[in-house]
PDB file of C-alpha atoms in Angstrom:
ATOM      1  CA  MET A   1     -15.586  13.809 -32.580  1.00 46.00           C
ATOM      2  CA  SER A   2     -13.252  14.683 -29.747  1.00 44.00           C
ATOM      3  CA  GLN A   3      -9.807  13.305 -30.298  1.00 45.00           C
ATOM      4  CA  ALA A   4      -8.217  10.890 -27.876  1.00 44.00           C
ATOM      5  CA  ARG A   5      -5.618  12.495 -25.688  1.00 43.00           C
ATOM      6  CA  SER A   6      -2.164  11.834 -27.070  1.00 44.00           C
ATOM      7  CA  ASP A   7      -0.667  10.736 -23.754  1.00 49.00           C
ATOM      8  CA  GLU A   8      -3.497   8.437 -22.695  1.00 57.00           C
ATOM      9  CA  THR A   9      -5.688   5.701 -24.047  1.00 65.00           C
ATOM     10  CA  PRO A  10      -9.104   6.889 -25.260  1.00 66.00           C
ATOM     11  CA  SER A  11     -11.662   7.482 -22.527  1.00 82.00           C
ATOM     12  CA  ARG A  12     -14.719   5.255 -22.332  1.00 81.00           C
ATOM     13  CA  ARG A  13     -16.824   8.104 -23.782  1.00 87.00           C
ATOM     14  CA  GLU A  14     -14.438   8.423 -26.724  1.00 87.00           C
ATOM     15  CA  GLN A  15     -14.547   4.661 -27.271  1.00 89.00           C
ATOM     16  CA  ILE A  16     -18.338   4.702 -27.236  1.00 91.00           C
ATOM     17  CA  LEU A  17     -18.478   7.588 -29.725  1.00 93.00           C
ATOM     18  CA  ALA A  18     -16.033   5.885 -32.109  1.00 93.00           C
ATOM     19  CA  THR A  19     -17.884   2.564 -31.908  1.00 94.00           C
ATOM     20  CA  ALA A  20     -21.243   4.278 -32.341  1.00 95.00           C
ATOM     21  CA  ALA A  21     -19.998   6.090 -35.462  1.00 96.00           C
ATOM     22  CA  ASP A  22     -19.018   2.786 -37.060  1.00 95.00           C
ATOM     23  CA  LEU A  23     -22.317   1.109 -36.117  1.00 96.00           C
ATOM     24  CA  PHE A  24     -24.497   4.036 -37.186  1.00 96.00           C
ATOM     25  CA  ALA A  25     -22.614   4.243 -40.499  1.00 96.00           C
ATOM     26  CA  ALA A  26     -23.083   0.526 -41.133  1.00 95.00           C
ATOM     27  CA  ARG A  27     -26.709   0.140 -40.011  1.00 95.00           C
ATOM     28  CA  GLY A  28     -28.185   3.609 -39.652  1.00 95.00           C
ATOM     29  CA  PHE A  29     -29.024   5.345 -36.385  1.00 95.00           C
ATOM     30  CA  HIS A  30     -32.410   3.620 -36.113  1.00 94.00           C
ATOM     31  CA  GLY A  31     -30.879   0.231 -36.913  1.00 96.00           C
ATOM     32  CA  VAL A  32     -28.710   0.244 -33.785  1.00 94.00           C
ATOM     33  CA  SER A  33     -30.176  -0.368 -30.337  1.00 92.00           C
ATOM     34  CA  VAL A  34     -28.694   0.676 -27.011  1.00 90.00           C
ATOM     35  CA  ALA A  35     -28.068  -3.027 -26.369  1.00 90.00           C
ATOM     36  CA  ASP A  36     -26.216  -3.309 -29.707  1.00 92.00           C
ATOM     37  CA  LEU A  37     -24.069  -0.327 -28.860  1.00 91.00           C
ATOM     38  CA  GLY A  38     -23.322  -1.574 -25.358  1.00 89.00           C
ATOM     39  CA  SER A  39     -22.406  -5.011 -26.666  1.00 91.00           C
ATOM     40  CA  ALA A  40     -20.048  -3.560 -29.264  1.00 92.00           C
ATOM     41  CA  CYS A  41     -18.382  -1.497 -26.538  1.00 88.00           C
ATOM     42  CA  GLY A  42     -18.049  -4.482 -24.195  1.00 87.00           C
ATOM     43  CA  ILE A  43     -20.598  -3.219 -21.681  1.00 85.00           C
ATOM     44  CA  THR A  44     -24.267  -3.861 -21.041  1.00 80.00           C
ATOM     45  CA  GLY A  45     -26.869  -1.617 -22.614  1.00 76.00           C
ATOM     46  CA  PRO A  46     -27.894  -0.123 -19.250  1.00 79.00           C
ATOM     47  CA  ALA A  47     -24.238   0.588 -18.415  1.00 84.00           C
ATOM     48  CA  LEU A  48     -24.157   2.903 -21.434  1.00 85.00           C
ATOM     49  CA  TYR A  49     -26.387   5.283 -19.483  1.00 87.00           C
ATOM     50  CA  LYS A  50     -23.507   5.959 -17.097  1.00 88.00           C
ATOM     51  CA  HIS A  51     -21.840   7.804 -19.971  1.00 90.00           C
ATOM     52  CA  PHE A  52     -24.727   9.116 -22.103  1.00 91.00           C
ATOM     53  CA  ALA A  53     -28.321   9.899 -21.189  1.00 91.00           C
ATOM     54  CA  SER A  54     -29.650   8.249 -24.355  1.00 91.00           C
ATOM     55  CA  LYS A  55     -28.759   7.030 -27.836  1.00 92.00           C
ATOM     56  CA  ASP A  56     -29.890  10.456 -29.065  1.00 94.00           C
ATOM     57  CA  ALA A  57     -27.277  12.030 -26.772  1.00 94.00           C
ATOM     58  CA  VAL A  58     -24.574   9.848 -28.363  1.00 95.00           C
ATOM     59  CA  LEU A  59     -25.533  11.076 -31.834  1.00 96.00           C
ATOM     60  CA  ALA A  60     -25.746  14.677 -30.631  1.00 96.00           C
ATOM     61  CA  GLU A  61     -22.295  14.676 -29.044  1.00 95.00           C
ATOM     62  CA  MET A  62     -20.832  12.883 -32.047  1.00 95.00           C
ATOM     63  CA  LEU A  63     -22.029  15.428 -34.611  1.00 96.00           C
ATOM     64  CA  VAL A  64     -21.668  18.550 -32.460  1.00 96.00           C
ATOM     65  CA  SER A  65     -18.101  17.645 -31.496  1.00 94.00           C
ATOM     66  CA  ILE A  66     -16.965  17.019 -35.089  1.00 94.00           C
ATOM     67  CA  SER A  67     -18.399  20.386 -36.127  1.00 96.00           C
ATOM     68  CA  GLU A  68     -16.588  22.040 -33.210  1.00 97.00           C
ATOM     69  CA  GLN A  69     -13.347  20.331 -34.205  1.00 96.00           C
ATOM     70  CA  LEU A  70     -13.605  21.313 -37.869  1.00 97.00           C
ATOM     71  CA  LEU A  71     -14.185  24.960 -36.940  1.00 98.00           C
ATOM     72  CA  ALA A  72     -11.526  25.114 -34.199  1.00 98.00           C
ATOM     73  CA  VAL A  73      -8.749  23.570 -36.272  1.00 98.00           C
ATOM     74  CA  GLY A  74      -9.797  25.466 -39.381  1.00 98.00           C
ATOM     75  CA  THR A  75      -9.729  28.766 -37.482  1.00 98.00           C
ATOM     76  CA  ALA A  76      -6.295  27.974 -36.059  1.00 98.00           C
ATOM     77  CA  ARG A  77      -4.926  27.153 -39.509  1.00 98.00           C
ATOM     78  CA  VAL A  78      -6.274  30.371 -40.995  1.00 98.00           C
ATOM     79  CA  SER A  79      -4.792  32.377 -38.110  1.00 98.00           C
ATOM     80  CA  ALA A  80      -1.383  30.781 -38.674  1.00 98.00           C
ATOM     81  CA  ALA A  81      -1.385  31.458 -42.433  1.00 98.00           C
ATOM     82  CA  SER A  82       0.483  34.346 -44.027  1.00 97.00           C
ATOM     83  CA  GLY A  83      -2.288  35.151 -46.479  1.00 96.00           C
ATOM     84  CA  ALA A  84      -5.530  33.996 -48.049  1.00 97.00           C
ATOM     85  CA  GLU A  85      -3.991  31.489 -50.471  1.00 97.00           C
ATOM     86  CA  GLN A  86      -1.934  29.813 -47.752  1.00 98.00           C
ATOM     87  CA  ALA A  87      -5.011  29.814 -45.509  1.00 98.00           C
ATOM     88  CA  LEU A  88      -7.143  28.167 -48.182  1.00 98.00           C
ATOM     89  CA  ARG A  89      -4.478  25.542 -48.836  1.00 98.00           C
ATOM     90  CA  ALA A  90      -4.332  24.844 -45.102  1.00 98.00           C
ATOM     91  CA  LEU A  91      -8.120  24.507 -44.917  1.00 98.00           C
ATOM     92  CA  VAL A  92      -8.198  22.087 -47.846  1.00 98.00           C
ATOM     93  CA  ASP A  93      -5.391  20.003 -46.354  1.00 97.00           C
ATOM     94  CA  TRP A  94      -7.152  19.890 -42.977  1.00 97.00           C
ATOM     95  CA  HIS A  95     -10.539  18.941 -44.404  1.00 98.00           C
ATOM     96  CA  VAL A  96      -9.086  16.222 -46.651  1.00 97.00           C
ATOM     97  CA  ASP A  97      -7.185  14.750 -43.703  1.00 96.00           C
ATOM     98  CA  PHE A  98     -10.358  14.810 -41.606  1.00 96.00           C
ATOM     99  CA  ALA A  99     -12.469  13.226 -44.355  1.00 96.00           C
ATOM    100  CA  LEU A 100     -10.009  10.378 -44.817  1.00 95.00           C
ATOM    101  CA  ARG A 101      -9.832   9.640 -41.092  1.00 94.00           C
ATOM    102  CA  HIS A 102     -13.564   9.918 -40.388  1.00 94.00           C
ATOM    103  CA  ARG A 103     -15.489   8.297 -43.231  1.00 95.00           C
ATOM    104  CA  ALA A 104     -18.057   6.841 -40.819  1.00 95.00           C
ATOM    105  CA  LEU A 105     -18.831  10.280 -39.403  1.00 95.00           C
ATOM    106  CA  ILE A 106     -19.434  11.668 -42.889  1.00 96.00           C
ATOM    107  CA  ILE A 107     -21.952   8.886 -43.561  1.00 96.00           C
ATOM    108  CA  VAL A 108     -23.704   9.474 -40.228  1.00 96.00           C
ATOM    109  CA  GLN A 109     -23.840  13.246 -40.773  1.00 94.00           C
ATOM    110  CA  ASP A 110     -25.362  12.809 -44.237  1.00 93.00           C
ATOM    111  CA  ARG A 111     -27.821  10.041 -43.447  1.00 93.00           C
ATOM    112  CA  ASP A 112     -28.865  10.589 -39.824  1.00 94.00           C
ATOM    113  CA  TRP A 113     -29.025  14.388 -39.684  1.00 92.00           C
ATOM    114  CA  GLU A 114     -32.798  14.373 -39.224  1.00 93.00           C
ATOM    115  CA  SER A 115     -32.449  12.115 -36.164  1.00 94.00           C
ATOM    116  CA  LEU A 116     -30.510  14.785 -34.270  1.00 94.00           C
ATOM    117  CA  PRO A 117     -32.391  16.377 -31.364  1.00 93.00           C
ATOM    118  CA  ALA A 118     -33.507  19.902 -32.293  1.00 95.00           C
ATOM    119  CA  GLN A 119     -31.091  21.725 -29.981  1.00 95.00           C
ATOM    120  CA  ALA A 120     -28.094  19.748 -31.263  1.00 96.00           C
ATOM    121  CA  ARG A 121     -29.215  20.260 -34.860  1.00 96.00           C
ATOM    122  CA  GLU A 122     -29.278  24.014 -34.364  1.00 97.00           C
ATOM    123  CA  ARG A 123     -25.832  23.938 -32.705  1.00 97.00           C
ATOM    124  CA  VAL A 124     -24.406  21.944 -35.624  1.00 97.00           C
ATOM    125  CA  ARG A 125     -25.990  24.360 -38.115  1.00 96.00           C
ATOM    126  CA  THR A 126     -24.439  27.343 -36.322  1.00 98.00           C
ATOM    127  CA  LEU A 127     -20.990  25.743 -36.234  1.00 98.00           C
ATOM    128  CA  GLN A 128     -21.199  24.673 -39.868  1.00 97.00           C
ATOM    129  CA  ARG A 129     -22.250  28.156 -40.994  1.00 98.00           C
ATOM    130  CA  SER A 130     -19.196  29.574 -39.240  1.00 98.00           C
ATOM    131  CA  TYR A 131     -16.968  26.965 -40.890  1.00 98.00           C
ATOM    132  CA  VAL A 132     -18.384  27.741 -44.339  1.00 98.00           C
ATOM    133  CA  ASP A 133     -17.862  31.447 -43.748  1.00 98.00           C
ATOM    134  CA  LEU A 134     -14.251  30.798 -42.731  1.00 98.00           C
ATOM    135  CA  TRP A 135     -13.675  29.300 -46.192  1.00 98.00           C
ATOM    136  CA  ALA A 136     -15.786  31.955 -47.919  1.00 98.00           C
ATOM    137  CA  ALA A 137     -13.720  34.766 -46.402  1.00 98.00           C
ATOM    138  CA  GLN A 138     -10.516  33.337 -47.892  1.00 98.00           C
ATOM    139  CA  LEU A 139     -12.173  32.826 -51.267  1.00 98.00           C
ATOM    140  CA  ARG A 140     -13.399  36.424 -51.354  1.00 97.00           C
ATOM    141  CA  GLU A 141      -9.881  37.666 -50.694  1.00 96.00           C
ATOM    142  CA  LEU A 142      -8.566  35.574 -53.584  1.00 96.00           C
ATOM    143  CA  HIS A 143     -11.270  36.237 -56.208  1.00 95.00           C
ATOM    144  CA  ALA A 144     -11.982  39.791 -57.318  1.00 92.00           C
ATOM    145  CA  GLY A 145     -15.626  40.779 -56.913  1.00 93.00           C
ATOM    146  CA  LEU A 146     -16.744  37.445 -55.461  1.00 96.00           C
ATOM    147  CA  ASP A 147     -19.964  37.885 -53.491  1.00 97.00           C
ATOM    148  CA  LEU A 148     -20.588  36.053 -50.229  1.00 97.00           C
ATOM    149  CA  THR A 149     -23.376  33.831 -51.558  1.00 98.00           C
ATOM    150  CA  THR A 150     -21.182  32.550 -54.379  1.00 97.00           C
ATOM    151  CA  ALA A 151     -18.211  32.090 -52.058  1.00 98.00           C
ATOM    152  CA  ARG A 152     -20.362  29.995 -49.734  1.00 98.00           C
ATOM    153  CA  ALA A 153     -21.580  27.918 -52.674  1.00 98.00           C
ATOM    154  CA  MET A 154     -17.979  27.303 -53.711  1.00 98.00           C
ATOM    155  CA  ALA A 155     -17.104  26.154 -50.194  1.00 98.00           C
ATOM    156  CA  HIS A 156     -20.080  23.768 -50.113  1.00 97.00           C
ATOM    157  CA  ALA A 157     -19.104  22.360 -53.509  1.00 97.00           C
ATOM    158  CA  ALA A 158     -15.572  21.735 -52.246  1.00 97.00           C
ATOM    159  CA  PHE A 159     -16.963  19.954 -49.182  1.00 97.00           C
ATOM    160  CA  GLY A 160     -19.012  17.734 -51.474  1.00 96.00           C
ATOM    161  CA  LEU A 161     -15.880  16.766 -53.381  1.00 96.00           C
ATOM    162  CA  ILE A 162     -13.757  16.176 -50.296  1.00 97.00           C
ATOM    163  CA  ASN A 163     -16.500  14.386 -48.360  1.00 96.00           C
ATOM    164  CA  SER A 164     -16.774  11.799 -51.130  1.00 94.00           C
ATOM    165  CA  THR A 165     -14.228   9.655 -49.237  1.00 92.00           C
ATOM    166  CA  PRO A 166     -16.780   7.002 -48.156  1.00 91.00           C
ATOM    167  CA  ARG A 167     -17.483   6.321 -51.850  1.00 88.00           C
ATOM    168  CA  THR A 168     -13.929   6.412 -53.244  1.00 82.00           C
ATOM    169  CA  GLY A 169     -12.465   3.051 -52.330  1.00 74.00           C
ATOM    170  CA  ALA A 170     -10.254   2.282 -55.336  1.00 80.00           C
ATOM    171  CA  LEU A 171      -7.248   4.396 -54.374  1.00 87.00           C
ATOM    172  CA  PRO A 172      -5.142   3.923 -51.246  1.00 91.00           C
ATOM    173  CA  ASP A 173      -5.506   6.816 -48.817  1.00 92.00           C
ATOM    174  CA  PRO A 174      -2.145   8.531 -49.526  1.00 92.00           C
ATOM    175  CA  SER A 175      -2.939   8.681 -53.245  1.00 94.00           C
ATOM    176  CA  LEU A 176      -6.540   9.731 -52.636  1.00 95.00           C
ATOM    177  CA  HIS A 177      -5.299  12.459 -50.292  1.00 96.00           C
ATOM    178  CA  ASP A 178      -3.180  13.950 -53.079  1.00 96.00           C
ATOM    179  CA  VAL A 179      -5.960  13.630 -55.675  1.00 95.00           C
ATOM    180  CA  LEU A 180      -8.551  15.345 -53.470  1.00 96.00           C
ATOM    181  CA  ILE A 181      -6.226  18.191 -52.558  1.00 97.00           C
ATOM    182  CA  ALA A 182      -5.260  18.791 -56.177  1.00 97.00           C
ATOM    183  CA  MET A 183      -8.877  18.722 -57.370  1.00 96.00           C
ATOM    184  CA  ALA A 184     -10.138  21.013 -54.595  1.00 97.00           C
ATOM    185  CA  LEU A 185      -7.386  23.567 -55.142  1.00 97.00           C
ATOM    186  CA  ARG A 186      -7.954  23.600 -58.911  1.00 96.00           C
ATOM    187  CA  ALA A 187     -11.614  24.336 -58.247  1.00 95.00           C
ATOM    188  CA  LEU A 188     -11.039  27.005 -55.597  1.00 97.00           C
ATOM    189  CA  LEU A 189      -7.892  28.954 -56.475  1.00 95.00           C
ATOM    190  CA  PRO A 190      -7.963  31.721 -59.100  1.00 91.00           C
ATOM    191  CA  CYS A 191      -6.951  30.692 -62.602  1.00 79.00           C
ATOM    192  CA  PRO A 192      -3.853  32.270 -64.143  1.00 71.00           C
ATOM    193  CA  GLY A 193      -4.895  35.487 -65.800  1.00 64.00           C
ATOM    194  CA  ASP A 194      -7.811  36.171 -63.456  1.00 67.00           C
ATOM    195  CA  PRO A 195      -7.926  39.781 -62.244  1.00 66.00           C
ATOM    196  CA  PRO A 196      -6.315  40.262 -58.806  1.00 64.00           C
ATOM    197  CA  ALA A 197      -8.629  40.497 -55.834  1.00 60.00           C
TER     198      ALA A 197
END
């Protein structure tokens, strides 16, 4: 989801997207009407159409924009890193931070994926493939002989761990942040004694 500008209050579109994420996570995409969404945003249902063409368009922008954000920030962090291990650590830190801040979006992505319009679904798939490959490239630099298919599987497994945030309510977020980072890095970094890449 697009982030609110730091020097301004969130735009009406950003407010609608944030509210929609919470409602869709709580009730499911099909359990929320345009009138429900408008009411939660403090506007009438028809007024919502000034900002989005349909409820489908809200879902599409929500999930496309979070995929764009994950890839853009991830790419920037890899570019700023001095090597593959630092890049992987930066990716893990970024994804854990995102997962803690956007639990509702993780639920919506998992549960309402099939409700995405076809064009948006393909855009999200393309962005997500690029994000997975960003992780896989770092893993292949770190692990000797690691093939691309296995590296992608490792990245997906790490996402599954990190994206468990909607179901891990016992720990406060700062503690959960540290636990998730430690677990992901133990799973992804080479073990002592592994052959160099």
